[in-house]
Amino acid sequence: MAITSQESKEITQPHQWHNLPASKVAQHLDVNLETGLTSDEVVKRQERFGVNELKGKPGTSPVLKFLLQFNQPLLYILLIAGAIKALIGQWVNAWVIWGVTLINAIIGFIQESKAESAIAALASSVQTNATILRNGRKVEVPSTDLVPGDLVLLASGDKVPADLRLVQSRDLQVNESALTGESVAIEKNTQAVQVDAILAERTNMAYAGSFVTFGTGKGIVVAIGEATETGRISQLIEQGTSLKTPLTRKFDKFSRTLLYIILGIAALTFAVGLGYGNSWVGMFEAAIAFAVSAIPEGLPAVVTVTLAIGVSRMARRHAIVRKLPAVETLGGATVICSDKTGTLTENQMTVQAIYAGGEQYTATGTGYAPEGEILLDEQRIDWQNLPALGECLQAGLLCNDSYLEQKEGEWQVFGDPTEGALIVVADKVGLQRHHLEAQMPRLDVIPFESEFQYMATLHEDGNRENSSRLRTIYVKGSVEAILKRCQQMFNVEGNITPIDAETVHQEVDVMANLGLRVLAFAKKSVPNTQDSLNHADIEQDLIFLGLQGMIDPPRNEAIKAVAACQNAGIQVKMITGDHAVTARAIAQSMGFNKNGEVLAFTGSELAQMDKSQLATAIEDGAVFARVAPEQKLRIVEALQSKGEVVAMTGDGVNDAPALKQADIGIAMGGAGTEVAKEASDMILTDDNFASIEAAVEEGRTVYRNLQKAIAFILPVNGGESMTILISVLFARELPILSLQVLWLNMVNSIAMTVPLAFEPKSERVMQQSPRSPREPLLSKSLVKRILAISIFNWILIFGVFEWIRQTTGNIDLARTMAIQALVAGRIFYLLSISQLGVALVKRIRGMKQTFSDASAIGIGIATTIVLQLIFSQWNIMNSLFATAPLTWNQWLICFLIGLPMIVVSIIVDRFDPLN
């Protein structure tokens, strides 16, 4: 029966769902609790209820964003200066100042809007999925596709995708702190509660945006989108993307401090000039010229654009930045703590070794195709004559939530790759899952939790002749978790004998030394009256069935990435839940050598260490195996106490504290839980370690490009301000006027500086040690560079101006040639610090080199040349900026005078290389 129009209206209204029994909720929403909704019904409900998403309050309006571009102290000064110019009758100058200020605001608005849009688009590209029941099948769909009546399956680590009335719960705990303020996860059940119960006491509800921290459950969607409890709150929350980071705040503080210093010197300049008997109008011009010349107006825009471009580049390399400060922090990372499975390895499991009934078996074939066979002493076997082997394979097949499908000729696993490997190896001897499940249907399950390190399932026993033992528990998990619960094992004939734990551990070591990931399997028979499972059922009396060892080969690109990180002075540490011997073998094959060896520690060893021993072990160790989630947090804290900048990967619920504590928390986009993603600064869309290395590379490039921008902009300001200050102090004519300075700083500088934000990575970017987090914005070497180039610019401006003025007597021509010579020098300087310059030098030397990556600099230079031609050759610009047209000879002179900048750049590069 489909929902009527009237019922549709009722569903969208707030209901006391928590007060209704689960059966009533299902009846009201017309959903079958065993099969879920049908596809046809979903389409109808999507038309009625729309998309499951929150809109929230609109962010800052475009008009306000544009007006905020003027909310800068420098622009206040310029606007006031323009007003004073107007008051004293210099209307042309006033309109030029206002016009340039307006152009600067327009450029800033466009750049900021593009940056915000790009970052917001990347954030929205991280899609949250939900596991649901539809048409009687378990499927995964985008959470935006949910409709009222959908049956959602919850597991540890999930983000609740809509408001749910729970109809099934197993040890379910949900963190609702964002909604209720209660920091402790709430235990959930399915019982109806009082109608007047507050949100925090509605224990049968799971609300959108909260996180499952433990257990499993099933719930009916009762509200989506704006109708959810979170949706009502979100309408009060402003949406938008912040472009503020610690680095941009440093720039803001630096600009403000510089502004106060400059205003003080400008006031002194004005006073000194008046003391020399100059007119107050002339000294006002000088003071304004000095103030405008000394402040780096274009720098804030370049910082914003550079960070935004870094985010976009990282996204192209499979790293989605959730929090903008991570871009700059990545460039300074000194330690990367990485998971093994799926990040350093392929996460394509293949069972290669089996130990069951005291015998060692090998399995042939690779991947998920059901091809190959199981051999004993290189001979094919009949598993039906080997009951211990059969039980071991059967346990792996039934205690399993994944499945295989063939798509476009290739077999793919849907679920956990480890479980996919168990299905494939059972298939190699003809064990078919659907036949087994028909004989031994599942009654209950305890899902895998990192806290317990095992999964268990309860089944009807297929042996109907044995009336005393009708139900079986199968368990799979880590060797340590399983063996301590086993007192017996099967021998090769399938008879039960006391367990030989020492021999089992020896077999584990044999497999682990081959780099195999080892899982243990066990079973337990229970009375036919038991129809549910709890952890107490698994604590003891298990019968050990065997081991399965599977290869998970290292990613080739990850091996190269580890080497690149080590060359860049970044330590790489493997943190895994696997066996220590397995982890060490994989680390050895990937080059995790430190001082010629791979030092590995287990979680139990770390737990017995005092603070000093722990700090030493974590500093020296390369592999940390069988590590509990809370120990990850201790590892991060210990490294940070040593002054390290730590990047930490994680995918589980319990990884969240370590991800938050790390300087850069990195979640897995594929295998990661929603809890881990929410706690992270960055998400890897391909779960690949190579993407972390690529992100570090881009982070370093961003910081280097920002340094280039500083090194390019500040020397011009330095040269201009020195020129004006010395001219006033020595009572000379100003070589450059305030409007001309404005042109250079706001038009010319932006045209040449913004392309630096697009600079590609240097070949040496991963050959340098990480920068210190305590390194100041202006390092000593960078200050020396800025001073050296500033002095050259001052000599160039002052020298050309005085030479041309004295030889021609034309002050406008002198100022124009001084400016054009300065711009020529700037172009050569830009080439010297850019990758385009490096490419040109290599091409001259006969080396193969492409210019496509450095095209932005070429465009910037071409734009600058066109603008400077207009600046001096167009009569309207001559009137506005007091410039004079140049002859070809004069252009050539300006070009030649700028050439020595190449020599100066080579000299400063020796103590402060920027490429």
GROMACS .gro file of N, CA and C in nm, residues 266-360:
model
  285
  266ALA      N    1   5.616   5.817   0.771
  266ALA     CA    2   5.553   5.912   0.679
  266ALA      C    3   5.529   6.046   0.748
  267ALA      N    4   5.485   6.041   0.875
  267ALA     CA    5   5.464   6.165   0.951
  267ALA      C    6   5.597   6.238   0.971
  268LEU      N    7   5.704   6.161   0.999
  268LEU     CA    8   5.836   6.220   1.015
  268LEU      C    9   5.882   6.284   0.884
  269THR      N   10   5.857   6.215   0.773
  269THR     CA   11   5.892   6.269   0.641
  269THR      C   12   5.822   6.403   0.617
  270PHE      N   13   5.693   6.407   0.648
  270PHE     CA   14   5.614   6.530   0.631
  270PHE      C   15   5.674   6.644   0.715
  271ALA      N   16   5.707   6.611   0.841
  271ALA     CA   17   5.760   6.714   0.931
  271ALA      C   18   5.897   6.763   0.887
  272VAL      N   19   5.985   6.670   0.847
  272VAL     CA   20   6.119   6.708   0.801
  272VAL      C   21   6.111   6.797   0.677
  273GLY      N   22   6.022   6.758   0.584
  273GLY     CA   23   6.006   6.838   0.463
  273GLY      C   24   5.960   6.980   0.492
  274LEU      N   25   5.864   6.992   0.583
  274LEU     CA   26   5.816   7.126   0.622
  274LEU      C   27   5.930   7.203   0.688
  275GLY      N   28   6.016   7.134   0.764
  275GLY     CA   29   6.129   7.200   0.829
  275GLY      C   30   6.227   7.255   0.729
  276TYR      N   31   6.236   7.191   0.612
  276TYR     CA   32   6.324   7.241   0.506
  276TYR      C   33   6.262   7.358   0.429
  277GLY      N   34   6.138   7.395   0.467
  277GLY     CA   35   6.073   7.506   0.401
  277GLY      C   36   5.990   7.467   0.280
  278ASN      N   37   5.970   7.337   0.259
  278ASN     CA   38   5.888   7.292   0.146
  278ASN      C   39   5.740   7.319   0.175
  279SER      N   40   5.659   7.323   0.068
  279SER     CA   41   5.515   7.349   0.085
  279SER      C   42   5.449   7.226   0.146
  280TRP      N   43   5.342   7.250   0.221
  280TRP     CA   44   5.273   7.137   0.284
  280TRP      C   45   5.207   7.047   0.181
  281VAL      N   46   5.168   7.107   0.066
  281VAL     CA   47   5.109   7.025  -0.042
  281VAL      C   48   5.213   6.928  -0.097
  282GLY      N   49   5.334   6.978  -0.120
  282GLY     CA   50   5.441   6.893  -0.171
  282GLY      C   51   5.480   6.784  -0.073
  283MET      N   52   5.484   6.821   0.057
  283MET     CA   53   5.521   6.723   0.158
  283MET      C   54   5.409   6.621   0.182
  284PHE      N   55   5.285   6.666   0.164
  284PHE     CA   56   5.174   6.571   0.173
  284PHE      C   57   5.188   6.466   0.062
  285GLU      N   58   5.223   6.513  -0.058
  285GLU     CA   59   5.247   6.422  -0.171
  285GLU      C   60   5.358   6.324  -0.137
  286ALA      N   61   5.467   6.376  -0.076
  286ALA     CA   62   5.581   6.289  -0.041
  286ALA      C   63   5.542   6.187   0.065
  287ALA      N   64   5.467   6.235   0.167
  287ALA     CA   65   5.427   6.144   0.275
  287ALA      C   66   5.335   6.034   0.222
  288ILE      N   67   5.239   6.073   0.138
  288ILE     CA   68   5.148   5.975   0.079
  288ILE      C   69   5.227   5.877  -0.009
  289ALA      N   70   5.320   5.931  -0.088
  289ALA     CA   71   5.401   5.845  -0.176
  289ALA      C   72   5.480   5.744  -0.094
  290PHE      N   73   5.537   5.791   0.020
  290PHE     CA   74   5.614   5.700   0.104
  290PHE      C   75   5.525   5.591   0.163
  291ALA      N   76   5.409   5.633   0.217
  291ALA     CA   77   5.318   5.537   0.280
  291ALA      C   78   5.273   5.431   0.180
  292VAL      N   79   5.235   5.477   0.061
  292VAL     CA   80   5.187   5.384  -0.042
  292VAL      C   81   5.299   5.293  -0.089
  293SER      N   82   5.420   5.348  -0.100
  293SER     CA   83   5.533   5.270  -0.153
  293SER      C   84   5.577   5.159  -0.058
  294ALA      N   85   5.562   5.182   0.071
  294ALA     CA   86   5.619   5.089   0.169
  294ALA      C   87   5.528   4.973   0.204
  295ILE      N   88   5.398   4.985   0.178
  295ILE     CA   89   5.305   4.880   0.219
  295ILE      C   90   5.280   4.782   0.104
  296PRO      N   91   5.295   4.651   0.129
  296PRO     CA   92   5.274   4.550   0.024
  296PRO      C   93   5.126   4.522   0.000
  297GLU      N   94   5.062   4.608  -0.079
  297GLU     CA   95   4.917   4.595  -0.097
  297GLU      C   96   4.874   4.463  -0.160
  298GLY      N   97   4.954   4.412  -0.252
  298GLY     CA   98   4.913   4.292  -0.326
  298GLY      C   99   4.933   4.163  -0.252
  299LEU      N  100   5.005   4.165  -0.139
  299LEU     CA  101   5.042   4.042  -0.070
  299LEU      C  102   4.924   3.962  -0.015
  300PRO      N  103   4.826   4.023   0.055
  300PRO     CA  104   4.714   3.944   0.108
  300PRO      C  105   4.639   3.865   0.001
  301ALA      N  106   4.618   3.928  -0.116
  301ALA     CA  107   4.547   3.858  -0.224
  301ALA      C  108   4.626   3.738  -0.272
  302VAL      N  109   4.759   3.754  -0.280
  302VAL     CA  110   4.844   3.645  -0.328
  302VAL      C  111   4.842   3.529  -0.229
  303VAL      N  112   4.843   3.560  -0.099
  303VAL     CA  113   4.839   3.455   0.003
  303VAL      C  114   4.713   3.371  -0.012
  304THR      N  115   4.598   3.438  -0.026
  304THR     CA  116   4.470   3.369  -0.039
  304THR      C  117   4.467   3.280  -0.163
  305VAL      N  118   4.510   3.337  -0.276
  305VAL     CA  119   4.507   3.262  -0.402
  305VAL      C  120   4.602   3.142  -0.395
  306THR      N  121   4.720   3.162  -0.337
  306THR     CA  122   4.819   3.053  -0.328
  306THR      C  123   4.764   2.936  -0.248
  307LEU      N  124   4.702   2.966  -0.134
  307LEU     CA  125   4.644   2.860  -0.051
  307LEU      C  126   4.533   2.786  -0.125
  308ALA      N  127   4.448   2.861  -0.194
  308ALA     CA  128   4.337   2.800  -0.268
  308ALA      C  129   4.387   2.711  -0.381
  309ILE      N  130   4.491   2.756  -0.450
  309ILE     CA  131   4.548   2.676  -0.559
  309ILE      C  132   4.611   2.550  -0.502
  310GLY      N  133   4.676   2.562  -0.385
  310GLY     CA  134   4.733   2.444  -0.320
  310GLY      C  135   4.626   2.341  -0.290
  311VAL      N  136   4.509   2.386  -0.242
  311VAL     CA  137   4.398   2.295  -0.213
  311VAL      C  138   4.353   2.223  -0.341
  312SER      N  139   4.340   2.298  -0.450
  312SER     CA  140   4.295   2.239  -0.577
  312SER      C  141   4.396   2.137  -0.629
  313ARG      N  142   4.524   2.171  -0.618
  313ARG     CA  143   4.628   2.078  -0.666
  313ARG      C  144   4.629   1.951  -0.583
  314MET      N  145   4.611   1.964  -0.452
  314MET     CA  146   4.607   1.844  -0.367
  314MET      C  147   4.488   1.756  -0.404
  315ALA      N  148   4.376   1.819  -0.435
  315ALA     CA  149   4.256   1.743  -0.473
  315ALA      C  150   4.282   1.662  -0.600
  316ARG      N  151   4.354   1.722  -0.694
  316ARG     CA  152   4.386   1.650  -0.818
  316ARG      C  153   4.477   1.531  -0.790
  317ARG      N  154   4.544   1.534  -0.676
  317ARG     CA  155   4.634   1.424  -0.639
  317ARG      C  156   4.574   1.340  -0.526
  318HIS      N  157   4.440   1.340  -0.521
  318HIS     CA  158   4.362   1.250  -0.433
  318HIS      C  159   4.366   1.287  -0.285
  319ALA      N  160   4.396   1.411  -0.252
  319ALA     CA  161   4.395   1.455  -0.112
  319ALA      C  162   4.299   1.572  -0.098
  320ILE      N  163   4.185   1.548  -0.031
  320ILE     CA  164   4.085   1.653  -0.012
  320ILE      C  165   4.110   1.722   0.121
  321VAL      N  166   4.140   1.851   0.116
  321VAL     CA  167   4.167   1.927   0.238
  321VAL      C  168   4.034   1.974   0.299
  322ARG      N  169   4.011   1.935   0.425
  322ARG     CA  170   3.889   1.977   0.495
  322ARG      C  171   3.910   2.106   0.573
  323LYS      N  172   4.033   2.127   0.619
  323LYS     CA  173   4.064   2.245   0.699
  323LYS      C  174   4.185   2.313   0.637
  324LEU      N  175   4.165   2.437   0.592
  324LEU     CA  176   4.266   2.508   0.513
  324LEU      C  177   4.403   2.516   0.579
  325PRO      N  178   4.416   2.532   0.712
  325PRO     CA  179   4.550   2.537   0.771
  325PRO      C  180   4.635   2.414   0.742
  326ALA      N  181   4.571   2.301   0.710
  326ALA     CA  182   4.647   2.179   0.680
  326ALA      C  183   4.739   2.198   0.561
  327VAL      N  184   4.703   2.286   0.468
  327VAL     CA  185   4.785   2.308   0.348
  327VAL      C  186   4.923   2.355   0.389
  328GLU      N  187   4.928   2.456   0.477
  328GLU     CA  188   5.058   2.509   0.518
  328GLU      C  189   5.129   2.418   0.616
  329THR      N  190   5.050   2.347   0.703
  329THR     CA  191   5.112   2.258   0.802
  329THR      C  192   5.180   2.139   0.735
  330LEU      N  193   5.120   2.087   0.628
  330LEU     CA  194   5.177   1.972   0.558
  330LEU      C  195   5.318   1.999   0.510
  331GLY      N  196   5.343   2.123   0.468
  331GLY     CA  197   5.476   2.156   0.418
  331GLY      C  198   5.584   2.143   0.523
  332GLY      N  199   5.544   2.147   0.652
  332GLY     CA  200   5.641   2.137   0.760
  332GLY      C  201   5.640   2.004   0.832
  333ALA      N  202   5.567   1.904   0.779
  333ALA     CA  203   5.557   1.774   0.845
  333ALA      C  204   5.695   1.709   0.857
  334THR      N  205   5.726   1.657   0.975
  334THR     CA  206   5.855   1.591   0.997
  334THR      C  207   5.839   1.440   1.019
  335VAL      N  208   5.719   1.396   1.056
  335VAL     CA  209   5.692   1.253   1.076
  335VAL      C  210   5.556   1.220   1.017
  336ILE      N  211   5.549   1.109   0.944
  336ILE     CA  212   5.421   1.058   0.895
  336ILE      C  213   5.399   0.921   0.957
  337CYS      N  214   5.291   0.907   1.034
  337CYS     CA  215   5.254   0.778   1.093
  337CYS      C  216   5.141   0.719   1.008
  338SER      N  217   5.169   0.608   0.943
  338SER     CA  218   5.074   0.555   0.845
  338SER      C  219   5.024   0.416   0.882
  339ASP      N  220   4.896   0.391   0.852
  339ASP     CA  221   4.844   0.254   0.856
  339ASP      C  222   4.915   0.171   0.751
  340LYS      N  223   4.912   0.041   0.769
  340LYS     CA  224   4.972  -0.048   0.668
  340LYS      C  225   4.870  -0.089   0.563
  341THR      N  226   4.766  -0.159   0.607
  341THR     CA  227   4.674  -0.222   0.514
  341THR      C  228   4.597  -0.119   0.431
  342GLY      N  229   4.613  -0.127   0.301
  342GLY     CA  230   4.538  -0.041   0.209
  342GLY      C  231   4.601   0.094   0.186
  343THR      N  232   4.691   0.136   0.276
  343THR     CA  233   4.757   0.265   0.260
  343THR      C  234   4.897   0.245   0.204
  344LEU      N  235   4.973   0.160   0.271
  344LEU     CA  236   5.105   0.123   0.220
  344LEU      C  237   5.097   0.001   0.129
  345THR      N  238   4.990  -0.078   0.146
  345THR     CA  239   4.974  -0.200   0.065
  345THR      C  240   4.855  -0.187  -0.029
  346GLU      N  241   4.841  -0.284  -0.119
  346GLU     CA  242   4.738  -0.278  -0.223
  346GLU      C  243   4.597  -0.297  -0.169
  347ASN      N  244   4.586  -0.363  -0.053
  347ASN     CA  245   4.456  -0.401   0.004
  347ASN      C  246   4.379  -0.492  -0.091
  348GLN      N  247   4.453  -0.576  -0.161
  348GLN     CA  248   4.394  -0.680  -0.246
  348GLN      C  249   4.448  -0.814  -0.195
  349MET      N  250   4.374  -0.870  -0.104
  349MET     CA  251   4.421  -0.988  -0.031
  349MET      C  252   4.407  -1.116  -0.113
  350THR      N  253   4.505  -1.206  -0.095
  350THR     CA  254   4.499  -1.341  -0.152
  350THR      C  255   4.551  -1.439  -0.049
  351VAL      N  256   4.471  -1.537  -0.011
  351VAL     CA  257   4.516  -1.639   0.084
  351VAL      C  258   4.620  -1.726   0.014
  352GLN      N  259   4.739  -1.738   0.077
  352GLN     CA  260   4.846  -1.819   0.018
  352GLN      C  261   4.885  -1.938   0.106
  353ALA      N  262   4.854  -1.929   0.236
  353ALA     CA  263   4.893  -2.038   0.326
  353ALA      C  264   4.780  -2.066   0.425
  354ILE      N  265   4.760  -2.195   0.453
  354ILE     CA  266   4.658  -2.237   0.550
  354ILE      C  267   4.721  -2.339   0.644
  355TYR      N  268   4.692  -2.324   0.772
  355TYR     CA  269   4.735  -2.423   0.871
  355TYR      C  270   4.609  -2.474   0.939
  356ALA      N  271   4.583  -2.605   0.925
  356ALA     CA  272   4.464  -2.665   0.986
  356ALA      C  273   4.493  -2.811   1.016
  357GLY      N  274   4.451  -2.856   1.134
  357GLY     CA  275   4.470  -2.997   1.172
  357GLY      C  276   4.616  -3.037   1.177
  358GLY      N  277   4.705  -2.942   1.202
  358GLY     CA  278   4.848  -2.974   1.210
  358GLY      C  279   4.917  -2.982   1.075
  359GLU      N  280   4.847  -2.955   0.967
  359GLU     CA  281   4.905  -2.960   0.833
  359GLU      C  282   4.919  -2.820   0.773
  360GLN      N  283   5.021  -2.804   0.686
  360GLN     CA  284   5.044  -2.677   0.617
  360GLN      C  285   5.001  -2.690   0.471
   0.00000   0.00000   0.00000
